[in-house]
Coordinates of C-alpha atoms and ligand atoms in Angstrom, one line a residue:
M1480 CA 14.2 -228.6 -273.5
G1481 CA 16.2 -228.6 -276.8
S1482 CA 15.1 -226.5 -279.7
A1483 CA 14.0 -228.6 -282.7
K1484 CA 14.3 -225.7 -285.1
T1485 CA 16.6 -226.2 -288.1
T1486 CA 17.0 -223.0 -290.1
K1487 CA 20.2 -223.4 -292.1
P1488 CA 21.1 -226.4 -294.1
P1489 CA 24.7 -227.2 -295.1
N1490 CA 25.6 -225.4 -298.3
K1491 CA 27.1 -228.2 -300.4
P1492 CA 25.8 -230.1 -303.5
N1493 CA 25.4 -233.4 -301.8
A1494 CA 24.2 -231.9 -298.6
P1495 CA 20.9 -232.9 -297.1
T1496 CA 17.8 -231.1 -298.2
L1497 CA 15.6 -229.2 -295.8
E1498 CA 12.1 -230.8 -295.5
E1499 CA 9.0 -229.5 -293.7
V1500 CA 7.4 -231.6 -290.9
L1501 CA 3.8 -232.4 -291.9
A1502 CA 2.7 -234.5 -288.9
V1503 CA 4.0 -235.7 -285.5
K1504 CA 2.4 -238.4 -283.3
H1505 CA 3.7 -239.5 -279.9
Y1506 CA 3.0 -243.1 -279.0
T1507 CA 4.8 -243.6 -275.7
D1508 CA 7.4 -241.8 -273.7
K1509 CA 9.9 -243.7 -275.8
T1510 CA 8.6 -243.6 -279.4
F1511 CA 7.0 -241.2 -281.9
S1512 CA 6.4 -241.0 -285.6
F1513 CA 6.6 -238.0 -288.0
S1514 CA 6.0 -237.3 -291.6
V1515 CA 8.0 -234.8 -293.8
T1516 CA 7.8 -233.5 -297.3
R1517 CA 9.3 -235.6 -300.0
P1518 CA 11.6 -233.9 -302.6
A1519 CA 10.5 -234.5 -306.2
S1520 CA 13.9 -236.0 -306.9
F1521 CA 13.9 -238.4 -303.9
R1522 CA 13.7 -242.0 -305.1
F1523 CA 14.0 -245.0 -302.8
R1524 CA 13.0 -248.7 -302.6
S1525 CA 10.5 -249.7 -299.9
G1526 CA 12.5 -250.9 -296.8
E1527 CA 15.5 -248.6 -297.3
F1528 CA 16.9 -246.1 -294.9
I1529 CA 18.2 -242.6 -295.2
M1530 CA 20.2 -240.1 -293.0
L1531 CA 18.0 -237.6 -291.3
G1532 CA 18.5 -235.0 -288.6
L1533 CA 18.8 -231.4 -287.4
M1534 CA 21.4 -228.7 -287.2
G1535 CA 22.9 -228.8 -283.7
E1536 CA 25.9 -227.9 -281.7
I1537 CA 28.8 -230.3 -281.5
K1538 CA 31.8 -229.1 -279.4
G1539 CA 30.8 -225.5 -279.9
K1540 CA 30.2 -225.7 -283.6
I1541 CA 26.9 -225.8 -285.4
K1542 CA 26.8 -228.9 -287.6
P1543 CA 24.3 -231.3 -289.1
I1544 CA 23.5 -234.1 -286.6
L1545 CA 22.3 -237.0 -288.8
R1546 CA 21.3 -240.6 -288.0
A1547 CA 20.1 -243.5 -290.1
Y1548 CA 16.3 -243.8 -290.3
S1549 CA 14.3 -246.4 -292.1
V1550 CA 11.6 -244.8 -294.3
A1551 CA 8.3 -246.1 -292.9
S1552 CA 6.2 -245.2 -295.8
P1553 CA 6.1 -247.0 -299.1
S1554 CA 8.0 -245.8 -302.2
W1555 CA 4.8 -244.7 -304.0
D1556 CA 3.8 -242.2 -301.2
D1557 CA 4.0 -238.4 -301.7
K1558 CA 5.4 -237.9 -298.2
L1559 CA 8.0 -239.7 -296.1
D1560 CA 7.1 -241.3 -292.7
F1561 CA 9.5 -242.2 -289.9
Y1562 CA 9.2 -243.9 -286.6
S1563 CA 11.8 -243.0 -283.9
I1564 CA 12.9 -243.8 -280.5
K1565 CA 13.4 -241.0 -278.0
V1566 CA 16.7 -241.0 -276.1
D1567 CA 16.7 -238.2 -273.6
D1568 CA 20.5 -237.7 -273.7
G1569 CA 20.7 -238.7 -277.4
P1570 CA 22.4 -236.0 -279.5
L1571 CA 19.7 -236.1 -282.1
T1572 CA 16.5 -237.6 -280.6
S1573 CA 16.6 -235.4 -277.5
K1574 CA 15.9 -232.6 -279.9
L1575 CA 14.0 -234.4 -282.6
Q1576 CA 11.4 -235.6 -280.2
H1577 CA 10.2 -231.9 -279.9
I1578 CA 9.6 -231.2 -283.6
K1579 CA 6.3 -229.7 -284.5
V1580 CA 4.3 -229.4 -287.7
G1581 CA 5.9 -226.6 -289.8
D1582 CA 9.5 -227.2 -288.4
H1583 CA 12.2 -228.5 -290.7
V1584 CA 14.5 -231.5 -290.7
L1585 CA 17.5 -232.4 -292.8
L1586 CA 17.1 -235.3 -295.2
G1587 CA 20.0 -237.1 -296.8
R1588 CA 20.0 -237.7 -300.6
K1589 CA 21.1 -241.4 -300.8
P1590 CA 18.7 -244.1 -299.5
V1591 CA 20.3 -247.5 -299.0
G1592 CA 19.6 -250.8 -297.2
T1593 CA 19.1 -254.5 -297.6
L1594 CA 15.5 -255.0 -296.3
I1595 CA 14.2 -254.7 -299.9
C1596 CA 12.3 -257.0 -302.1
D1597 CA 15.2 -257.2 -304.6
A1598 CA 17.5 -258.8 -302.0
V1599 CA 15.2 -261.7 -301.2
L1600 CA 14.2 -264.5 -303.6
K1601 CA 10.5 -265.1 -304.5
G1602 CA 8.7 -267.5 -302.2
K1603 CA 5.3 -268.5 -300.6
R1604 CA 5.7 -266.8 -297.2
L1605 CA 7.7 -263.7 -296.2
F1606 CA 8.4 -263.4 -292.5
L1607 CA 9.2 -259.9 -291.2
F1608 CA 10.7 -260.2 -287.7
S1609 CA 10.9 -256.9 -285.8
T1610 CA 11.5 -255.6 -282.3
G1611 CA 10.9 -252.0 -281.1
T1612 CA 11.4 -249.4 -283.7
G1613 CA 12.8 -252.1 -286.0
I1614 CA 9.2 -252.4 -287.4
A1615 CA 9.8 -249.1 -289.4
P1616 CA 11.1 -250.6 -292.6
F1617 CA 8.3 -253.2 -292.5
A1618 CA 5.7 -250.4 -292.2
S1619 CA 7.0 -249.4 -295.7
L1620 CA 7.1 -252.9 -297.1
I1621 CA 3.6 -254.0 -296.0
R1622 CA 2.2 -251.2 -298.0
D1623 CA 4.1 -252.0 -301.2
P1624 CA 2.1 -254.0 -303.8
E1625 CA 5.4 -255.7 -305.0
V1626 CA 5.6 -257.6 -301.7
Y1627 CA 2.1 -259.2 -302.2
E1628 CA 3.0 -260.0 -305.9
K1629 CA 6.1 -261.8 -304.8
Y1630 CA 4.8 -263.6 -301.7
D1631 CA 1.4 -265.2 -300.9
Q1632 CA 1.5 -264.7 -297.2
I1633 CA 3.2 -261.9 -295.2
I1634 CA 3.9 -262.6 -291.5
L1635 CA 4.9 -259.6 -289.5
T1636 CA 6.0 -260.2 -285.9
H1637 CA 6.6 -257.3 -283.6
T1638 CA 8.0 -257.8 -280.1
C1639 CA 8.2 -255.1 -277.5
R1640 CA 8.9 -254.9 -273.8
E1641 CA 5.5 -253.4 -273.0
I1642 CA 2.0 -253.5 -274.5
G1643 CA 1.9 -249.7 -275.1
E1644 CA 4.8 -250.0 -277.5
L1645 CA 2.8 -252.2 -279.9
E1646 CA 0.3 -249.5 -280.8
Y1647 CA 2.3 -248.3 -283.9
G1648 CA 2.3 -251.8 -285.3
Y1649 CA -1.5 -252.2 -284.9
E1650 CA -1.9 -248.8 -286.6
I1651 CA 0.3 -249.5 -289.6
V1652 CA -1.2 -253.0 -290.2
E1653 CA -4.8 -251.5 -290.1
A1654 CA -3.7 -248.7 -292.5
A1655 CA -2.1 -251.3 -294.9
R1656 CA -5.2 -253.5 -294.9
K1657 CA -7.5 -250.5 -295.7
D1658 CA -5.1 -248.8 -298.1
P1659 CA -7.1 -247.8 -301.2
L1660 CA -4.2 -248.3 -303.6
L1661 CA -3.5 -251.8 -302.3
C1662 CA -7.2 -252.8 -302.3
D1663 CA -7.4 -251.5 -305.9
I1664 CA -4.4 -253.4 -307.2
L1665 CA -4.7 -256.6 -305.0
G1666 CA -8.4 -256.8 -304.3
D1667 CA -10.4 -255.8 -301.1
D1668 CA -9.5 -258.8 -299.1
F1669 CA -5.8 -258.9 -299.7
G1670 CA -5.4 -257.9 -296.1
K1671 CA -6.1 -261.6 -295.1
R1672 CA -2.7 -262.4 -296.5
L1673 CA -1.1 -260.0 -294.0
H1674 CA -0.7 -261.6 -290.6
H1675 CA 0.3 -259.5 -287.6
I1676 CA 1.8 -261.3 -284.6
P1677 CA 2.6 -259.0 -281.7
T1678 CA 4.5 -260.3 -278.7
V1679 CA 5.4 -258.7 -275.4
T1680 CA 8.3 -259.7 -273.1
R1681 CA 7.9 -257.7 -269.9
E1682 CA 4.1 -257.6 -269.3
D1683 CA 1.4 -260.2 -269.4
F1684 CA 0.1 -260.7 -272.9
P1685 CA -1.5 -263.5 -274.8
L1686 CA 1.7 -264.3 -276.7
K1687 CA 4.5 -263.6 -274.2
G1688 CA 8.2 -263.9 -275.0
R1689 CA 11.1 -263.1 -277.2
I1690 CA 10.5 -264.1 -280.9
T1691 CA 13.6 -266.3 -280.8
D1692 CA 12.3 -268.2 -277.7
L1693 CA 8.8 -268.5 -279.3
M1694 CA 10.3 -270.0 -282.4
E1695 CA 12.5 -272.4 -280.4
N1696 CA 9.7 -273.6 -278.1
G1697 CA 7.3 -273.8 -281.1
E1698 CA 4.6 -271.5 -279.6
L1699 CA 4.9 -269.1 -282.5
W1700 CA 4.0 -271.7 -285.1
E1701 CA 0.5 -272.1 -283.6
H1702 CA -0.2 -268.6 -284.7
V1703 CA 1.3 -268.8 -288.2
P1704 CA -0.7 -270.2 -291.1
G1705 CA 1.5 -273.1 -292.5
G1706 CA 3.5 -273.5 -289.3
A1707 CA 7.3 -273.6 -288.9
I1708 CA 9.7 -272.2 -291.5
K1709 CA 10.6 -274.3 -294.5
P1710 CA 13.6 -273.2 -296.5
E1711 CA 12.1 -274.4 -299.8
H1712 CA 9.5 -271.7 -299.9
D1713 CA 9.8 -269.4 -296.9
R1714 CA 11.8 -266.1 -296.8
A1715 CA 12.6 -263.7 -294.0
M1716 CA 13.7 -260.2 -293.1
I1717 CA 15.0 -259.2 -289.7
C1718 CA 15.2 -255.8 -288.0
G1719 CA 15.9 -255.1 -284.3
S1720 CA 18.7 -254.6 -281.9
M1721 CA 22.1 -256.0 -282.8
D1722 CA 21.6 -258.9 -280.4
M1723 CA 18.1 -259.7 -281.6
T1724 CA 19.3 -259.5 -285.2
M1725 CA 22.2 -261.9 -284.6
D1726 CA 20.1 -264.4 -282.6
T1727 CA 17.3 -264.4 -285.1
K1728 CA 19.8 -264.8 -288.0
A1729 CA 21.3 -267.8 -286.3
L1730 CA 17.8 -269.3 -286.0
M1731 CA 17.1 -268.7 -289.7
E1732 CA 20.3 -270.5 -290.6
K1733 CA 19.2 -273.4 -288.4
F1734 CA 16.0 -273.5 -290.4
G1735 CA 18.2 -273.8 -293.6
L1736 CA 17.7 -270.2 -294.9
K1737 CA 20.7 -268.4 -296.5
E1738 CA 21.5 -264.7 -296.0
G1739 CA 21.2 -262.6 -299.1
S1740 CA 22.3 -259.1 -300.1
V1741 CA 21.3 -256.5 -302.7
S1742 CA 23.9 -257.8 -305.1
R1743 CA 23.2 -261.5 -304.3
P1744 CA 19.6 -262.2 -303.3
G1745 CA 19.1 -265.0 -300.7
T1746 CA 16.4 -266.4 -298.6
F1747 CA 16.7 -264.0 -295.7
V1748 CA 18.2 -260.5 -295.1
I1749 CA 19.0 -258.5 -291.9
E1750 CA 19.5 -254.9 -290.8
K1751 CA 19.9 -253.7 -287.3
A1752 CA 17.4 -251.1 -286.2
F1753 CA 19.1 -247.7 -285.9
V1754 CA 19.1 -245.7 -282.7
G1755 CA 18.0 -242.2 -283.7
Ligands
A2P2799 P1 13.5 -258.5 -273.4 O1 12.5 -257.7 -272.7 O2 13.5 -259.9 -273.0 O3 14.9 -257.9 -273.4 P2 15.2 -253.5 -276.7 O4 14.3 -252.3 -276.4 O5 16.1 -253.9 -275.7 O6 15.7 -253.5 -278.1 O7 14.1 -254.8 -276.8 C1 13.0 -254.8 -277.6 C2 12.4 -256.2 -277.6 O8 13.4 -257.1 -278.1 C3 12.2 -256.6 -276.2 O9 10.9 -257.3 -276.1 C4 13.4 -257.6 -275.9 O10 13.1 -258.6 -275.0 C5 13.6 -258.2 -277.3 N1 15.0 -258.6 -277.4 C6 16.1 -258.1 -276.9 N2 17.2 -258.8 -277.2 C7 16.7 -259.9 -277.9 C8 17.4 -261.0 -278.5 N3 18.7 -261.2 -278.4 N4 16.6 -261.9 -279.2 C9 15.3 -261.7 -279.3 N5 14.6 -260.7 -278.7 C10 15.3 -259.8 -278.1

């Protein structure tokens, strides 16, 4: 078993900071979440990602091993949450999966990414399409009041191979709906505007199938208030594997949506989910 201890951060001005692990939760043998301290100077926009990791040995030398991680907590939160895959022979996650409260991780200083409110035009409905750990940036966005100020309805889809992998999604949606800050700003029943649509591909489940197939065969729209995507007032964000991202992007274009970026907002944006 690899050690998850990180004792010595790199000694350079732009080097990652050393942050303390505050909580760890294991969901399945493939996924876990963790929270770390947030440096006072760390600013990010909900939906962005950051480099995160541990010191480790690469070819006999001790170096930082960093991977891109979407921040799964909203920009107003005091701590930073992350949701990670576990890859047993992965250079980082084989060790990171063993972190414990009180351990330390390396946190980059420069958050970036396109899954942010600023990159998508205002609209009536915002679709958040995710698979696997690709739900992480949306865990941040569904707890950001700006999202509810910009869009009337938020439709979060989460597709996993197995039912057990959906648990994180149920948890973050429930936490968002009960969030005291959001209830205070948006009213106690704002949660009715957040629609969670889990789907499973490799086990029996009420809504079974890839999100792309469910859109193409029309089954998805039976579960979405307002039905199929209309480019005049619908917007979308996509986060999953490279294949899922590309296939869902092609579908958005078929619906008449146009890809945007931070410098040129559009009607949908994409980011592939990162392997930790
Ligand atoms: P499937 O079980 O049919 O492969 P992965 O762990 O491989 O990233 O997959 C996570 C989820 O994303 C799975 O339910 C998987 O379905 C689905 N998926 C994989 N590739 C695509 C794709 N190209 N388009 C839509 N969904 C996909």
